[in-house]
PDB file of C-alpha atoms in Angstrom:
ATOM      1  CA  UNK A   1     -70.828 -41.948-142.296  1.00 44.00           C
ATOM      2  CA  UNK A   2     -73.541 -43.757-143.969  1.00 42.00           C
ATOM      3  CA  UNK A   3     -76.196 -42.123-141.811  1.00 42.00           C
ATOM      4  CA  UNK A   4     -74.839 -38.863-143.031  1.00 44.00           C
ATOM      5  CA  UNK A   5     -75.283 -39.747-146.726  1.00 43.00           C
ATOM      6  CA  UNK A   6     -77.639 -37.570-148.734  1.00 43.00           C
ATOM      7  CA  UNK A   7     -80.673 -39.343-150.001  1.00 42.00           C
ATOM      8  CA  UNK A   8     -83.054 -38.329-152.857  1.00 43.00           C
ATOM      9  CA  UNK A   9     -82.649 -36.838-156.347  1.00 45.00           C
ATOM     10  CA  UNK A  10     -81.930 -33.469-157.796  1.00 46.00           C
ATOM     11  CA  UNK A  11     -83.279 -30.645-155.622  1.00 49.00           C
ATOM     12  CA  UNK A  12     -82.949 -32.694-152.402  1.00 53.00           C
ATOM     13  CA  UNK A  13     -79.244 -31.697-151.909  1.00 54.00           C
ATOM     14  CA  UNK A  14     -78.963 -29.869-148.590  1.00 54.00           C
ATOM     15  CA  UNK A  15     -77.611 -26.362-148.498  1.00 58.00           C
ATOM     16  CA  UNK A  16     -75.024 -25.082-146.253  1.00 55.00           C
ATOM     17  CA  UNK A  17     -76.294 -25.132-142.699  1.00 58.00           C
ATOM     18  CA  UNK A  18     -79.040 -27.764-143.174  1.00 62.00           C
ATOM     19  CA  UNK A  19     -79.396 -29.907-140.142  1.00 62.00           C
ATOM     20  CA  UNK A  20     -82.278 -32.110-139.049  1.00 64.00           C
ATOM     21  CA  UNK A  21     -84.021 -31.317-135.838  1.00 65.00           C
ATOM     22  CA  UNK A  22     -81.624 -33.520-134.024  1.00 70.00           C
ATOM     23  CA  UNK A  23     -78.757 -31.098-134.816  1.00 83.00           C
ATOM     24  CA  UNK A  24     -76.584 -33.491-136.868  1.00 86.00           C
ATOM     25  CA  UNK A  25     -75.742 -32.329-140.460  1.00 88.00           C
ATOM     26  CA  UNK A  26     -77.542 -34.180-143.317  1.00 89.00           C
ATOM     27  CA  UNK A  27     -74.425 -34.476-145.537  1.00 91.00           C
ATOM     28  CA  UNK A  28     -70.772 -35.619-145.111  1.00 93.00           C
ATOM     29  CA  UNK A  29     -68.178 -33.050-144.614  1.00 93.00           C
ATOM     30  CA  UNK A  30     -66.521 -31.748-147.784  1.00 90.00           C
ATOM     31  CA  UNK A  31     -63.130 -33.306-146.919  1.00 91.00           C
ATOM     32  CA  UNK A  32     -64.819 -36.668-146.168  1.00 94.00           C
ATOM     33  CA  UNK A  33     -66.276 -36.562-149.661  1.00 92.00           C
ATOM     34  CA  UNK A  34     -63.196 -34.992-151.534  1.00 92.00           C
ATOM     35  CA  UNK A  35     -60.235 -36.760-149.854  1.00 95.00           C
ATOM     36  CA  UNK A  36     -61.132 -40.358-151.249  1.00 95.00           C
ATOM     37  CA  UNK A  37     -61.879 -38.841-154.687  1.00 92.00           C
ATOM     38  CA  UNK A  38     -58.549 -36.976-154.590  1.00 93.00           C
ATOM     39  CA  UNK A  39     -56.598 -40.215-153.627  1.00 95.00           C
ATOM     40  CA  UNK A  40     -58.376 -42.124-156.532  1.00 93.00           C
ATOM     41  CA  UNK A  41     -57.579 -39.322-158.955  1.00 94.00           C
ATOM     42  CA  UNK A  42     -53.840 -39.125-157.844  1.00 95.00           C
ATOM     43  CA  UNK A  43     -53.572 -42.950-158.115  1.00 95.00           C
ATOM     44  CA  UNK A  44     -54.974 -42.765-161.758  1.00 94.00           C
ATOM     45  CA  UNK A  45     -52.481 -39.995-162.621  1.00 96.00           C
ATOM     46  CA  UNK A  46     -49.419 -41.696-161.247  1.00 97.00           C
ATOM     47  CA  UNK A  47     -48.974 -44.152-164.204  1.00 97.00           C
ATOM     48  CA  UNK A  48     -49.241 -41.395-166.738  1.00 97.00           C
ATOM     49  CA  UNK A  49     -46.663 -39.220-164.816  1.00 98.00           C
ATOM     50  CA  UNK A  50     -44.367 -42.225-164.349  1.00 98.00           C
ATOM     51  CA  UNK A  51     -44.654 -42.969-168.121  1.00 97.00           C
ATOM     52  CA  UNK A  52     -43.372 -39.468-168.805  1.00 97.00           C
ATOM     53  CA  UNK A  53     -40.884 -39.352-166.067  1.00 97.00           C
ATOM     54  CA  UNK A  54     -42.623 -36.681-163.978  1.00 97.00           C
ATOM     55  CA  UNK A  55     -43.380 -36.226-160.403  1.00 96.00           C
ATOM     56  CA  UNK A  56     -46.597 -34.620-159.222  1.00 95.00           C
ATOM     57  CA  UNK A  57     -44.535 -31.617-158.321  1.00 95.00           C
ATOM     58  CA  UNK A  58     -42.943 -31.514-161.680  1.00 97.00           C
ATOM     59  CA  UNK A  59     -46.275 -31.701-163.430  1.00 97.00           C
ATOM     60  CA  UNK A  60     -47.601 -28.848-161.138  1.00 94.00           C
ATOM     61  CA  UNK A  61     -44.684 -26.710-162.217  1.00 94.00           C
ATOM     62  CA  UNK A  62     -45.424 -27.336-165.981  1.00 95.00           C
ATOM     63  CA  UNK A  63     -49.062 -26.582-165.437  1.00 93.00           C
ATOM     64  CA  UNK A  64     -48.490 -23.362-163.530  1.00 91.00           C
ATOM     65  CA  UNK A  65     -45.717 -21.977-165.875  1.00 92.00           C
ATOM     66  CA  UNK A  66     -48.188 -22.065-168.714  1.00 78.00           C
ATOM     67  CA  UNK A  67     -50.538 -19.763-166.882  1.00 68.00           C
ATOM     68  CA  UNK A  68     -47.764 -17.378-165.835  1.00 68.00           C
ATOM     69  CA  UNK A  69     -44.732 -17.778-168.215  1.00 65.00           C
ATOM     70  CA  UNK A  70     -42.057 -16.056-166.112  1.00 75.00           C
ATOM     71  CA  UNK A  71     -41.911 -16.200-162.285  1.00 69.00           C
ATOM     72  CA  UNK A  72     -39.317 -16.221-159.628  1.00 82.00           C
ATOM     73  CA  UNK A  73     -38.632 -19.561-158.054  1.00 85.00           C
ATOM     74  CA  UNK A  74     -40.018 -18.329-154.581  1.00 85.00           C
ATOM     75  CA  UNK A  75     -43.201 -17.010-156.223  1.00 87.00           C
ATOM     76  CA  UNK A  76     -43.665 -20.210-158.231  1.00 90.00           C
ATOM     77  CA  UNK A  77     -43.145 -22.256-154.921  1.00 91.00           C
ATOM     78  CA  UNK A  78     -45.801 -20.118-153.182  1.00 89.00           C
ATOM     79  CA  UNK A  79     -48.274 -20.350-156.065  1.00 87.00           C
ATOM     80  CA  UNK A  80     -48.113 -24.219-156.223  1.00 89.00           C
ATOM     81  CA  UNK A  81     -47.864 -24.439-152.270  1.00 89.00           C
ATOM     82  CA  UNK A  82     -44.504 -26.141-152.414  1.00 92.00           C
ATOM     83  CA  UNK A  83     -41.573 -25.546-150.126  1.00 91.00           C
ATOM     84  CA  UNK A  84     -39.291 -23.038-151.812  1.00 87.00           C
ATOM     85  CA  UNK A  85     -36.131 -24.941-150.662  1.00 89.00           C
ATOM     86  CA  UNK A  86     -37.359 -28.408-151.745  1.00 88.00           C
ATOM     87  CA  UNK A  87     -38.719 -27.295-155.249  1.00 92.00           C
ATOM     88  CA  UNK A  88     -35.255 -26.475-156.429  1.00 92.00           C
ATOM     89  CA  UNK A  89     -34.369 -30.129-157.104  1.00 95.00           C
ATOM     90  CA  UNK A  90     -37.582 -30.316-159.174  1.00 96.00           C
ATOM     91  CA  UNK A  91     -36.605 -27.154-161.133  1.00 95.00           C
ATOM     92  CA  UNK A  92     -33.093 -28.562-161.561  1.00 95.00           C
ATOM     93  CA  UNK A  93     -34.458 -31.747-163.137  1.00 97.00           C
ATOM     94  CA  UNK A  94     -36.864 -29.889-165.479  1.00 97.00           C
ATOM     95  CA  UNK A  95     -34.182 -27.637-166.551  1.00 97.00           C
ATOM     96  CA  UNK A  96     -31.763 -30.491-167.258  1.00 98.00           C
ATOM     97  CA  UNK A  97     -34.337 -32.100-169.375  1.00 98.00           C
ATOM     98  CA  UNK A  98     -34.930 -28.826-171.275  1.00 97.00           C
ATOM     99  CA  UNK A  99     -38.577 -28.538-170.071  1.00 97.00           C
ATOM    100  CA  UNK A 100     -38.052 -25.162-168.422  1.00 95.00           C
ATOM    101  CA  UNK A 101     -35.598 -22.419-168.676  1.00 93.00           C
ATOM    102  CA  UNK A 102     -34.199 -20.532-165.805  1.00 89.00           C
ATOM    103  CA  UNK A 103     -32.297 -17.236-166.133  1.00 85.00           C
ATOM    104  CA  UNK A 104     -31.125 -14.578-163.676  1.00 84.00           C
ATOM    105  CA  UNK A 105     -33.564 -11.626-163.259  1.00 82.00           C
ATOM    106  CA  UNK A 106     -32.031  -8.516-164.629  1.00 83.00           C
ATOM    107  CA  UNK A 107     -33.572  -6.561-161.802  1.00 83.00           C
ATOM    108  CA  UNK A 108     -32.351  -8.960-159.130  1.00 84.00           C
ATOM    109  CA  UNK A 109     -29.474 -11.240-159.990  1.00 81.00           C
ATOM    110  CA  UNK A 110     -30.254 -13.350-156.875  1.00 82.00           C
ATOM    111  CA  UNK A 111     -33.669 -14.277-158.411  1.00 81.00           C
ATOM    112  CA  UNK A 112     -34.274 -16.708-161.259  1.00 82.00           C
ATOM    113  CA  UNK A 113     -37.029 -16.128-163.810  1.00 86.00           C
ATOM    114  CA  UNK A 114     -38.712 -19.322-165.094  1.00 92.00           C
ATOM    115  CA  UNK A 115     -40.255 -20.119-168.396  1.00 92.00           C
ATOM    116  CA  UNK A 116     -41.660 -23.148-170.087  1.00 93.00           C
ATOM    117  CA  UNK A 117     -39.804 -24.326-173.179  1.00 94.00           C
ATOM    118  CA  UNK A 118     -41.499 -25.548-176.213  1.00 95.00           C
ATOM    119  CA  UNK A 119     -40.624 -29.239-175.143  1.00 97.00           C
ATOM    120  CA  UNK A 120     -41.993 -28.518-171.743  1.00 97.00           C
ATOM    121  CA  UNK A 121     -45.291 -27.263-173.300  1.00 96.00           C
ATOM    122  CA  UNK A 122     -45.485 -30.360-175.546  1.00 97.00           C
ATOM    123  CA  UNK A 123     -44.887 -32.767-172.666  1.00 98.00           C
ATOM    124  CA  UNK A 124     -47.380 -30.845-170.387  1.00 97.00           C
ATOM    125  CA  UNK A 125     -49.996 -30.991-173.049  1.00 97.00           C
ATOM    126  CA  UNK A 126     -49.508 -34.820-173.759  1.00 97.00           C
ATOM    127  CA  UNK A 127     -49.614 -35.561-169.935  1.00 98.00           C
ATOM    128  CA  UNK A 128     -52.693 -33.330-169.387  1.00 97.00           C
ATOM    129  CA  UNK A 129     -54.584 -34.868-172.273  1.00 97.00           C
ATOM    130  CA  UNK A 130     -53.863 -38.418-171.052  1.00 97.00           C
ATOM    131  CA  UNK A 131     -54.877 -37.500-167.473  1.00 97.00           C
ATOM    132  CA  UNK A 132     -58.053 -35.899-168.558  1.00 96.00           C
ATOM    133  CA  UNK A 133     -59.051 -38.843-170.697  1.00 96.00           C
ATOM    134  CA  UNK A 134     -59.069 -40.844-167.569  1.00 93.00           C
ATOM    135  CA  UNK A 135     -60.969 -38.201-165.734  1.00 95.00           C
ATOM    136  CA  UNK A 136     -63.563 -38.198-168.598  1.00 95.00           C
ATOM    137  CA  UNK A 137     -64.196 -41.859-168.063  1.00 92.00           C
ATOM    138  CA  UNK A 138     -65.036 -41.123-164.440  1.00 92.00           C
ATOM    139  CA  UNK A 139     -67.112 -38.070-165.218  1.00 94.00           C
ATOM    140  CA  UNK A 140     -69.098 -40.027-167.777  1.00 95.00           C
ATOM    141  CA  UNK A 141     -70.689 -41.786-164.985  1.00 94.00           C
ATOM    142  CA  UNK A 142     -72.654 -38.710-164.026  1.00 94.00           C
ATOM    143  CA  UNK A 143     -75.579 -37.203-165.968  1.00 96.00           C
ATOM    144  CA  UNK A 144     -74.571 -34.381-168.199  1.00 94.00           C
ATOM    145  CA  UNK A 145     -76.137 -31.662-166.064  1.00 94.00           C
ATOM    146  CA  UNK A 146     -74.558 -33.072-162.910  1.00 96.00           C
ATOM    147  CA  UNK A 147     -71.184 -33.270-164.509  1.00 95.00           C
ATOM    148  CA  UNK A 148     -71.382 -29.637-165.758  1.00 95.00           C
ATOM    149  CA  UNK A 149     -72.522 -28.458-162.284  1.00 95.00           C
ATOM    150  CA  UNK A 150     -69.884 -30.512-160.529  1.00 94.00           C
ATOM    151  CA  UNK A 151     -67.164 -29.014-162.706  1.00 95.00           C
ATOM    152  CA  UNK A 152     -68.425 -25.406-162.279  1.00 95.00           C
ATOM    153  CA  UNK A 153     -68.665 -25.752-158.649  1.00 94.00           C
ATOM    154  CA  UNK A 154     -65.240 -27.485-158.211  1.00 92.00           C
ATOM    155  CA  UNK A 155     -63.608 -24.631-160.300  1.00 93.00           C
ATOM    156  CA  UNK A 156     -65.296 -21.983-158.092  1.00 94.00           C
ATOM    157  CA  UNK A 157     -64.202 -23.737-154.902  1.00 91.00           C
ATOM    158  CA  UNK A 158     -60.718 -24.231-156.260  1.00 87.00           C
ATOM    159  CA  UNK A 159     -60.400 -20.501-157.022  1.00 88.00           C
ATOM    160  CA  UNK A 160     -61.382 -19.708-153.445  1.00 88.00           C
ATOM    161  CA  UNK A 161     -58.588 -21.968-152.154  1.00 81.00           C
ATOM    162  CA  UNK A 162     -55.885 -20.149-154.322  1.00 74.00           C
ATOM    163  CA  UNK A 163     -53.214 -18.361-152.353  1.00 65.00           C
ATOM    164  CA  UNK A 164     -54.092 -14.728-151.855  1.00 64.00           C
ATOM    165  CA  UNK A 165     -57.915 -15.486-152.288  1.00 62.00           C
ATOM    166  CA  UNK A 166     -58.628 -14.864-148.691  1.00 59.00           C
ATOM    167  CA  UNK A 167     -59.728 -17.395-146.037  1.00 56.00           C
ATOM    168  CA  UNK A 168     -62.128 -19.871-147.624  1.00 52.00           C
ATOM    169  CA  UNK A 169     -63.679 -20.416-144.227  1.00 55.00           C
ATOM    170  CA  UNK A 170     -64.846 -16.769-144.109  1.00 45.00           C
ATOM    171  CA  UNK A 171     -67.369 -17.440-146.802  1.00 46.00           C
ATOM    172  CA  UNK A 172     -66.789 -14.343-148.701  1.00 42.00           C
ATOM    173  CA  UNK A 173     -64.245 -15.439-151.381  1.00 40.00           C
ATOM    174  CA  UNK A 174     -62.984 -11.817-151.374  1.00 39.00           C
ATOM    175  CA  UNK A 175     -59.366 -10.837-150.671  1.00 36.00           C
ATOM    176  CA  UNK A 176     -58.758  -9.246-147.327  1.00 36.00           C
ATOM    177  CA  UNK A 177     -58.484  -5.416-147.603  1.00 37.00           C
ATOM    178  CA  UNK A 178     -54.865  -4.166-147.943  1.00 31.00           C
TER     179      UNK A 178
END
């Protein structure tokens, strides 16, 4: 791992496909770099979630419903990459706490439409603010230009990994033709 570490300053970062003459890549794999960071971020989020009585899945639901106020349970589960049968308990808890509302879809009574309540919005905002304060302390360790570039790149890669965005391994980022 250490021998794969990138050395040097700005401009020395290898691009995709850079390999020395020996054939071994000059940088660690993305998962090798991102997985420890993800574990650290999740561990930092957990006390905030615990303080507000939320699980990571419940927080994911609150975040997603803000982007798309009304979804069916199955579509929500797919969007946040949760098992549609296991997400029901999370939705039941959020509904019991008046953080979300579920109502039958008038077009299909078997389906449930979901929406974030005002209390759900307040809780989501408080939790997200607390989480991002912690993230800012971590990001502050980077020079401003690196921080901005990191966030832009992470947002771009995250969008490529969204359901329906195509296979990120294809390198196009375009959706497959219908």
